[in-house]
mmCIF file of C-alpha atoms in Angstrom:
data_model
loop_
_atom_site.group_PDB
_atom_site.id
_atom_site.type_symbol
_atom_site.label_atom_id
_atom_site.label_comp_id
_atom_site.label_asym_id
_atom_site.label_seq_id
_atom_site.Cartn_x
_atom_site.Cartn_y
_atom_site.Cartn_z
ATOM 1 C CA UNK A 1 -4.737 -15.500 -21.397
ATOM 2 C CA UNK A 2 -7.282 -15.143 -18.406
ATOM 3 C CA UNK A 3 -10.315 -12.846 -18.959
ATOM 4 C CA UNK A 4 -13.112 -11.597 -16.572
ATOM 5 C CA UNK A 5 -15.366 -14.420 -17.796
ATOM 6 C CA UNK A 6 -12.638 -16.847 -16.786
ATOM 7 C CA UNK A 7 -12.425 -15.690 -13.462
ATOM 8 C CA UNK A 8 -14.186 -18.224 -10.873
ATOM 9 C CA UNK A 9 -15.995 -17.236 -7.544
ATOM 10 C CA UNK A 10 -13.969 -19.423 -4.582
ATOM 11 C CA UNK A 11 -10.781 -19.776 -6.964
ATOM 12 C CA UNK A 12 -7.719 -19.554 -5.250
ATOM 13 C CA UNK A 13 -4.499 -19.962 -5.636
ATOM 14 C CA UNK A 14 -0.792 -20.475 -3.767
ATOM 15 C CA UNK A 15 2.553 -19.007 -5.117
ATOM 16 C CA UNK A 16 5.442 -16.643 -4.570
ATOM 17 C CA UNK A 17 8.381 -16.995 -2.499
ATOM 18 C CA UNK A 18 10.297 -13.713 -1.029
ATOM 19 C CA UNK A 19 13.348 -13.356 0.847
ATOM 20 C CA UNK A 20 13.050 -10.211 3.034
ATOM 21 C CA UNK A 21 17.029 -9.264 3.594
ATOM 22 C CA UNK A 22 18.355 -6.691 5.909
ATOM 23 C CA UNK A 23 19.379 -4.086 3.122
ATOM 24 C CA UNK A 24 16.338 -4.399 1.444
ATOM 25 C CA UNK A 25 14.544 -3.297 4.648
ATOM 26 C CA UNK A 26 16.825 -0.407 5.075
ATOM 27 C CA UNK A 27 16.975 0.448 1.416
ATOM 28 C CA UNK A 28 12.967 0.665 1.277
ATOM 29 C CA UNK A 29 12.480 2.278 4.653
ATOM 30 C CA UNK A 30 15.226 5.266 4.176
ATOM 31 C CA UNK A 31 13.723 5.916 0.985
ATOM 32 C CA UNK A 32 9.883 5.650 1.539
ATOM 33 C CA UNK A 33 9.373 5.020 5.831
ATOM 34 C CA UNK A 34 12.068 6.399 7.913
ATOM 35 C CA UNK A 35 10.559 5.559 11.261
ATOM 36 C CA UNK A 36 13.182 4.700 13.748
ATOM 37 C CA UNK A 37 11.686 0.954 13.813
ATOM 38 C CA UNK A 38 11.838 0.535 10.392
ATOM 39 C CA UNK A 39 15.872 1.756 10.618
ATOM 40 C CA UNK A 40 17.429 0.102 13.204
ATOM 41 C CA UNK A 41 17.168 -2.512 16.013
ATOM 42 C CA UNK A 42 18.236 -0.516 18.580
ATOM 43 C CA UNK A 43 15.240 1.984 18.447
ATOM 44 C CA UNK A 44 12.605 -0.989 17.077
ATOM 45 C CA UNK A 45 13.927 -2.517 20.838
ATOM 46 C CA UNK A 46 11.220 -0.860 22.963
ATOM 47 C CA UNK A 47 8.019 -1.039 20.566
ATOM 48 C CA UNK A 48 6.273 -3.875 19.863
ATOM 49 C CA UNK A 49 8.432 -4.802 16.684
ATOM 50 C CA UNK A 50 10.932 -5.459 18.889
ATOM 51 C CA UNK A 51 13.691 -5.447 16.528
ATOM 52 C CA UNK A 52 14.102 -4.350 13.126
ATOM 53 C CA UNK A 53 11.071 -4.563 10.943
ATOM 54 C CA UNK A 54 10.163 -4.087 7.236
ATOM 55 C CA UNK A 55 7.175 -1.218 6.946
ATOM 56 C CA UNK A 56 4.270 -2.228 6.063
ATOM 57 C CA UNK A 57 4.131 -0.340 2.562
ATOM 58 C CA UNK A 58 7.662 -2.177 2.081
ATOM 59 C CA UNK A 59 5.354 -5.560 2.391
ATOM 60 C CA UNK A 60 2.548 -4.273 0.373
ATOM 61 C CA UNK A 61 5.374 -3.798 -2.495
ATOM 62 C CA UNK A 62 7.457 -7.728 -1.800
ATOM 63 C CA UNK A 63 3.410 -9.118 -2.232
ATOM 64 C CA UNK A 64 2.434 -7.309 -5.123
ATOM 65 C CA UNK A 65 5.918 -8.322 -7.005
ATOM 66 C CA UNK A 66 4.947 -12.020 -5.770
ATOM 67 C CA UNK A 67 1.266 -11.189 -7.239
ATOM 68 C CA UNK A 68 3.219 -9.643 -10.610
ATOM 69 C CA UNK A 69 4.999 -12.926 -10.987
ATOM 70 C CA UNK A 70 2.198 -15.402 -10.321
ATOM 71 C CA UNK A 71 0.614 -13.187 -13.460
ATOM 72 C CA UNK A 72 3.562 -13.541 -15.654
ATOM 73 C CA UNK A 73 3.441 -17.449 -15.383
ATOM 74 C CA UNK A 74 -0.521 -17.121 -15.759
ATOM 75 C CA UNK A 75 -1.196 -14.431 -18.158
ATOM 76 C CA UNK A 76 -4.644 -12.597 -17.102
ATOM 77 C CA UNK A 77 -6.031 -9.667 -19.040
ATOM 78 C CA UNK A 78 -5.189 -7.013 -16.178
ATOM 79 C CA UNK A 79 -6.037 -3.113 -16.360
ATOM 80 C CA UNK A 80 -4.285 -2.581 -13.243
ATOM 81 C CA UNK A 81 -6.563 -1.778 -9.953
ATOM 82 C CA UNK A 82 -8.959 0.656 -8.823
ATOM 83 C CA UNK A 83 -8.234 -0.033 -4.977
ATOM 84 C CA UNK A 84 -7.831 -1.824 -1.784
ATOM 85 C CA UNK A 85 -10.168 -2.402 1.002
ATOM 86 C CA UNK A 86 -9.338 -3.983 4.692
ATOM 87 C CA UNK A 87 -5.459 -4.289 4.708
ATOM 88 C CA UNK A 88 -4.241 -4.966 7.824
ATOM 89 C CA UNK A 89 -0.119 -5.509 8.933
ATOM 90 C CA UNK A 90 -1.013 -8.810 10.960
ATOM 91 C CA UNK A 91 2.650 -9.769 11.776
ATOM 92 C CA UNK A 92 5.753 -7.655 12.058
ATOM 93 C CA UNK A 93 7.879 -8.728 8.913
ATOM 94 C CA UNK A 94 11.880 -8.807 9.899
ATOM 95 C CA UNK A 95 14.589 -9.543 7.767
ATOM 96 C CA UNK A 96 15.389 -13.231 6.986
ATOM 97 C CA UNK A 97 11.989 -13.843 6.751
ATOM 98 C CA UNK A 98 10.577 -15.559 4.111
ATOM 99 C CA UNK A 99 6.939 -14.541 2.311
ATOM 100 C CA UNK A 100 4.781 -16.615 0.256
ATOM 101 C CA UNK A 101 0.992 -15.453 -0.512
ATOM 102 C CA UNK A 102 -2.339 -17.004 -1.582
ATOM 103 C CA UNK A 103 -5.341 -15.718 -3.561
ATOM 104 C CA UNK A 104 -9.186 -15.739 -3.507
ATOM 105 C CA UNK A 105 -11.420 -15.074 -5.683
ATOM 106 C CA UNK A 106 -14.401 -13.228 -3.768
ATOM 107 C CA UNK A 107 -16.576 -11.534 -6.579
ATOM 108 C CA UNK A 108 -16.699 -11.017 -10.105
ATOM 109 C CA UNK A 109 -18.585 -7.889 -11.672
ATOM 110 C CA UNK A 110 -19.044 -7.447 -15.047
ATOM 111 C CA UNK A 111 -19.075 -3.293 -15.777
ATOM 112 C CA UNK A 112 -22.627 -2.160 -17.023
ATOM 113 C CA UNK A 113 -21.043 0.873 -18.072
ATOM 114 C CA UNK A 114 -18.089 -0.618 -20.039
ATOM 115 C CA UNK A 115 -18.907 -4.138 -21.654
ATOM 116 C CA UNK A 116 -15.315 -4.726 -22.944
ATOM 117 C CA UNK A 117 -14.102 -5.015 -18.617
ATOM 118 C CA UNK A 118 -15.620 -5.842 -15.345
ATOM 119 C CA UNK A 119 -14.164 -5.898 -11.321
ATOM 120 C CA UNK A 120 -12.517 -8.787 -9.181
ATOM 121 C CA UNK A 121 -12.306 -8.736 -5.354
ATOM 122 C CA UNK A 122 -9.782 -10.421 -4.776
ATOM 123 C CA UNK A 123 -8.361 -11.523 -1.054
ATOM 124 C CA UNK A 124 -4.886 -11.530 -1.125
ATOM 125 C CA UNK A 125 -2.924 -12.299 1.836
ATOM 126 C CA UNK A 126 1.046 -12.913 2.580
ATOM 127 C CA UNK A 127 2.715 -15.475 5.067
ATOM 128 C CA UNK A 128 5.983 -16.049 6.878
ATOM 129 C CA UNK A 129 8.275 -18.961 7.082
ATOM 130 C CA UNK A 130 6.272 -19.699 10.494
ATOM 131 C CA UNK A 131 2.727 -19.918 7.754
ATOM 132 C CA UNK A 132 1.579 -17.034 9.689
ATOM 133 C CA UNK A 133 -0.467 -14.226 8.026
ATOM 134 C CA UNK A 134 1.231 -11.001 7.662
ATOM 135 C CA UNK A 135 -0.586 -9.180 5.354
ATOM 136 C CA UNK A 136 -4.009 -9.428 4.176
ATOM 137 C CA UNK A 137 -6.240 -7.115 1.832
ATOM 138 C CA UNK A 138 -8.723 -7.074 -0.858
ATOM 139 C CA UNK A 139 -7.902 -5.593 -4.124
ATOM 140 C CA UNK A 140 -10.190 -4.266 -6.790
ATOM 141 C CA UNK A 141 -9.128 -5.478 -10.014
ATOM 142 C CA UNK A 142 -10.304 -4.603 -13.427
ATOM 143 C CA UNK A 143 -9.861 -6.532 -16.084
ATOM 144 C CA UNK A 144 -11.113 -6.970 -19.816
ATOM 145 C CA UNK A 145 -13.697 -9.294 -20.599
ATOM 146 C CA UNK A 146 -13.378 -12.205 -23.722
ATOM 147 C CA UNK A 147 -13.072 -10.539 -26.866
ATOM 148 C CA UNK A 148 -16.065 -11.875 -29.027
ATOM 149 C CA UNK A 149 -15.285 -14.557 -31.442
ATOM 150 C CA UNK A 150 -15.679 -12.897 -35.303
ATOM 151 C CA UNK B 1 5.722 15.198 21.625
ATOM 152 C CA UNK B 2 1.999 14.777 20.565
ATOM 153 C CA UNK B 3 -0.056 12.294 22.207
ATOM 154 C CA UNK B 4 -3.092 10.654 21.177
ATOM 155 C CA UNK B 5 -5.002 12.877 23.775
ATOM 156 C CA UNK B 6 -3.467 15.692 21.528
ATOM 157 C CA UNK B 7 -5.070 14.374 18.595
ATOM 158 C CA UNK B 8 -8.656 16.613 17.685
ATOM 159 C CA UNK B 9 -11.245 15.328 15.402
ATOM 160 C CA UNK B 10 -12.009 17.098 12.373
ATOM 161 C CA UNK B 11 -7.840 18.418 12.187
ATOM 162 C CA UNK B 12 -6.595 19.033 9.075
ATOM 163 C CA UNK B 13 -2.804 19.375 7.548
ATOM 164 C CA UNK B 14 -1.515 20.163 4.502
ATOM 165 C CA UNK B 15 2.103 19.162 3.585
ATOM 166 C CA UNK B 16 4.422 17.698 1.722
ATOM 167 C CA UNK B 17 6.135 17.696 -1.884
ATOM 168 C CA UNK B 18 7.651 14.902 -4.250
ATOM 169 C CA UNK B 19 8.661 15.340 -7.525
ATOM 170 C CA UNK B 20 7.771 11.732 -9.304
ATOM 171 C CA UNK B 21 10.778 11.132 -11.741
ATOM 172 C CA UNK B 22 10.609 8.798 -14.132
ATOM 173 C CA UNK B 23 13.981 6.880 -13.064
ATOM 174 C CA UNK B 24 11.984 6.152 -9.770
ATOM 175 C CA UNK B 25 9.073 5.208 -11.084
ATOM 176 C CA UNK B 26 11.271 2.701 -13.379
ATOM 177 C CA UNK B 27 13.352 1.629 -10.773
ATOM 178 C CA UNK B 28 10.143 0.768 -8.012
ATOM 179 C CA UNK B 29 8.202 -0.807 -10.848
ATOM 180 C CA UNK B 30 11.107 -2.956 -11.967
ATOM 181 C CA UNK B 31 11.617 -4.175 -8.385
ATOM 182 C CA UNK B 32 7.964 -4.411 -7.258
ATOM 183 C CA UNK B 33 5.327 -3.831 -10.121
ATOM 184 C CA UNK B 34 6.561 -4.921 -13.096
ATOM 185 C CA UNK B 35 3.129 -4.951 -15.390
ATOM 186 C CA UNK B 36 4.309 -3.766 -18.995
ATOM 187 C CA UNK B 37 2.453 0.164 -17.900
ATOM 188 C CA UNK B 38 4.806 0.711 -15.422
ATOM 189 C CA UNK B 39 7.863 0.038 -17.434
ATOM 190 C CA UNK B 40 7.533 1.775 -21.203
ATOM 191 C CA UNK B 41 5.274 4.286 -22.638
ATOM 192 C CA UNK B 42 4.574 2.298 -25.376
ATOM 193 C CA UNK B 43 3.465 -0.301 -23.258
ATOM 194 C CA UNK B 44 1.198 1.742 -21.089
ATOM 195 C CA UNK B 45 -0.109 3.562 -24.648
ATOM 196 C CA UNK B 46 -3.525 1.272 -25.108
ATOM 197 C CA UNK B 47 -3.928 1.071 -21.573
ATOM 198 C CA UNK B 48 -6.067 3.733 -19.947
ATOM 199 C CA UNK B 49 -3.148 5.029 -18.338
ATOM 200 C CA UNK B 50 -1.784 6.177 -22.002
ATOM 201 C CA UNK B 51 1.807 6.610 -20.830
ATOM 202 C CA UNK B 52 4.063 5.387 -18.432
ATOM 203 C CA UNK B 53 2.334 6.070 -15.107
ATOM 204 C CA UNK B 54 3.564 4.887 -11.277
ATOM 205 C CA UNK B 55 2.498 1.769 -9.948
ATOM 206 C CA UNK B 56 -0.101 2.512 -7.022
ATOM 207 C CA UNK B 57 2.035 0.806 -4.753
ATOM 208 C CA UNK B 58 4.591 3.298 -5.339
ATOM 209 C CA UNK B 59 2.292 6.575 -5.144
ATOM 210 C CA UNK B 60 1.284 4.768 -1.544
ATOM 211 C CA UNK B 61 5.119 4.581 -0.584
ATOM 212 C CA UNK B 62 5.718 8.241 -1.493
ATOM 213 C CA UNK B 63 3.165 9.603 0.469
ATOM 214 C CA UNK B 64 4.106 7.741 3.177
ATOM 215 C CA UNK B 65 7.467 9.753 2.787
ATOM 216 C CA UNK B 66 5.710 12.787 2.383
ATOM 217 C CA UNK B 67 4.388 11.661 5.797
ATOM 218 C CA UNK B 68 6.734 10.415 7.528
ATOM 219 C CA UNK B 69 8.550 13.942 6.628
ATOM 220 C CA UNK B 70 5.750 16.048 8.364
ATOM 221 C CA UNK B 71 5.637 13.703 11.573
ATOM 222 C CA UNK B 72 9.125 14.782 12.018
ATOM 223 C CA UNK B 73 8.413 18.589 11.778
ATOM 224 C CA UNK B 74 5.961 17.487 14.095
ATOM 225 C CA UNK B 75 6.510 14.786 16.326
ATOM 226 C CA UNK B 76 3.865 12.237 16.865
ATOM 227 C CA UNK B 77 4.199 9.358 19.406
ATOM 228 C CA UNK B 78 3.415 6.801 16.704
ATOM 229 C CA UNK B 79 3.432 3.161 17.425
ATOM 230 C CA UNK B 80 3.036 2.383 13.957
ATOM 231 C CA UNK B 81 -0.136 1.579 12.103
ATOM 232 C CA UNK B 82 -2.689 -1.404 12.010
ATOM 233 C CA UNK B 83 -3.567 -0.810 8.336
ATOM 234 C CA UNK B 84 -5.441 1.079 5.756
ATOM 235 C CA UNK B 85 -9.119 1.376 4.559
ATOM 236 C CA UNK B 86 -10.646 2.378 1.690
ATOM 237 C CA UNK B 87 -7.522 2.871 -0.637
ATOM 238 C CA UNK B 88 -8.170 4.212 -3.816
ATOM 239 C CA UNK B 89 -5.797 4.875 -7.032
ATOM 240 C CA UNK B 90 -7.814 8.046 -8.588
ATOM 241 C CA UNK B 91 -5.917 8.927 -11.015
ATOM 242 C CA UNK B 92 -2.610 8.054 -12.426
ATOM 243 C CA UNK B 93 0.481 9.600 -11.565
ATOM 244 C CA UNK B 94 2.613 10.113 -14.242
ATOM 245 C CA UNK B 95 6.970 10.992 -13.933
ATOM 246 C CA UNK B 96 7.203 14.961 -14.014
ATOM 247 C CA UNK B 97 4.222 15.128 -11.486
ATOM 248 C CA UNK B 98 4.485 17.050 -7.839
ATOM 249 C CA UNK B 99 2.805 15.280 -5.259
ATOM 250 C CA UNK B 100 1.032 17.044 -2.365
ATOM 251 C CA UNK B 101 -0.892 15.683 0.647
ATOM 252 C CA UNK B 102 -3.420 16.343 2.913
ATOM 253 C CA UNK B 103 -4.267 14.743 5.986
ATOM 254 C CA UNK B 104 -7.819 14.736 8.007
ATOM 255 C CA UNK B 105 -8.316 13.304 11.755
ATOM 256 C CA UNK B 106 -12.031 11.071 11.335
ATOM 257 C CA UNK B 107 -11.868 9.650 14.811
ATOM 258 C CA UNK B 108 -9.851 8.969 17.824
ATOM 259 C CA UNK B 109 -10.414 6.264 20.178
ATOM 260 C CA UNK B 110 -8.430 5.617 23.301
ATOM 261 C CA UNK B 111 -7.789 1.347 24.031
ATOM 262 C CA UNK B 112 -10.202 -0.720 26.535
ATOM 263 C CA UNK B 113 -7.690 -3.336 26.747
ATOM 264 C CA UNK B 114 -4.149 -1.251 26.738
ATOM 265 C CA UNK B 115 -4.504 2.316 28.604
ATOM 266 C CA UNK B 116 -1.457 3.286 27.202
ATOM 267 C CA UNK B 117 -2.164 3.622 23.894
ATOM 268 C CA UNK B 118 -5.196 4.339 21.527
ATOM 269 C CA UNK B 119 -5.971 4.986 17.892
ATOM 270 C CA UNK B 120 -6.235 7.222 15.162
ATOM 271 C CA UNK B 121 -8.697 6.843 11.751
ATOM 272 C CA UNK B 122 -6.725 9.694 9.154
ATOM 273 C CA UNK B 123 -7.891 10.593 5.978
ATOM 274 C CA UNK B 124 -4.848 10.946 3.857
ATOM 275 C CA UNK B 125 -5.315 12.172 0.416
ATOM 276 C CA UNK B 126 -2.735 12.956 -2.234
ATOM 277 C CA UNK B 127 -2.754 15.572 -5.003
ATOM 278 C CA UNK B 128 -1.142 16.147 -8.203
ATOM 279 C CA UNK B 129 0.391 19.812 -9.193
ATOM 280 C CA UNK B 130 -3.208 19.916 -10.785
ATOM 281 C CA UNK B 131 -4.894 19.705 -7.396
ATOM 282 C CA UNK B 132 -6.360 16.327 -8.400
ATOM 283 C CA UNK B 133 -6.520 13.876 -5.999
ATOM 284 C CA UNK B 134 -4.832 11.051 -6.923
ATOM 285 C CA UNK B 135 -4.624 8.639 -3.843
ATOM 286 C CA UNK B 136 -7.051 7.819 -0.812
ATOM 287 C CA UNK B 137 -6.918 5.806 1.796
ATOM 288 C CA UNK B 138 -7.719 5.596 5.720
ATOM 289 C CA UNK B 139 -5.264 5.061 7.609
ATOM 290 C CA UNK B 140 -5.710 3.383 11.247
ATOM 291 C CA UNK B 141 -2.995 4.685 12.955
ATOM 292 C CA UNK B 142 -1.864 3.772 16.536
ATOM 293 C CA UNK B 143 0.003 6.261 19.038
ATOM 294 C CA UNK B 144 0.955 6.413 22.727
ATOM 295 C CA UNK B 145 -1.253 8.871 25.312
ATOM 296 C CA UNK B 146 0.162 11.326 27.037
ATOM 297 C CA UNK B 147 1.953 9.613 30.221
ATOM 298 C CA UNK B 148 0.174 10.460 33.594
ATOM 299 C CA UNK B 149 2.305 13.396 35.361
ATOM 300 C CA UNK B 150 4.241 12.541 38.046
#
């Protein structure tokens, strides 16, 4: 298991692979984002999507499961997140693409308040099949620090 | 049709309502967030969530609905959105909560480069039945101007 004091400034890491499919897309966006361009390619045609194309929160969601993954096959001592700062949608995402993501490590905060957790920013960003960014933020993690040894 | 020229800082809206059910919450978590406090309430119990609460991701996706719902009452020549500042998860949102939203226009800036279009910086905040906010974020949205008269 990972804790805050494991956690290393300039760490990053590589992982996650996501088939975006067409039904997925539609699934998401009818739920959650029923823009036109996020329903069809006929009325994504004359924007600059083009065609059909995943919404953004829709990515945000296929990175974090990625993220969720990457955490199962490294265990780290997560209390969820306080935030996200900077995400931009870099690249339209259509279906057939294929994401991957990476990590950084940017800072590490221990809590003065609460000496049992601290904060990681943490630069995540998602790629296509073409390696081009797609997504980037930073998220705010909190996570416990090393229980003391008895 | 409202343009970006139709767009007035310091505009406020108030809309929206989702009931957060706990199959939904399951079901999104499953797919996209599947940390052990997003699945069981015995899992989320020593957390500080202390029962099975939404994954963040999920609270963003259904206020984008809540949204997307209120540009259609009121139609908004969007062109989609570059991304979001400043999100923050305030407080947890639990199934059996009723989601409300707000919405505040912080600035509106016409392009340099592309005349036809500008953007928007919107507060969007979202509440729970017990008027405590429980999402933030900034969104930079981008819409069309008003086409020149013939």
């Amino acid at each position: 298991m990972l804790y805050l004091d494991d956690i290393e400034v300039g760490a990053t890491r590589s992982f996650g692979r996501y088939e975006v499919t067409r039904e997925e897309v539609l699934e998401f966006a009818r739920k959650y984002d029923p823009q036109p361009f996020h329903l069809s390619d006929e009325a994504a045609a004359d924007t600059h999507f083009g065609r059909l194309a995943a919404s953004g929160w829709h990515t945000c969601a296929m990175t974090m499961a990625m993220f969720v993954e990457e955490m199962k096959a490294h265990p780290q001592a997560s209390l969820g997140a306080a935030g996200v700062d900077e995400l931009r949608w870099l690249k339209p995402v259509y279906p057939g693409d294929v994401l991957r993501a990476e990590s950084e490590v940017l800072e590490v905060r221990p809590s003065r308040s609460k000496p049992h957790m601290g904060s990681v920013r943490n630069r995540m960003t998602a790629y296509n099949q073409h390696d081009e960014p797609v997504l980037s933020f930073v998220a705010l993690a909190l996570m416990r620090r090393r229980p003391e040894q008895p």
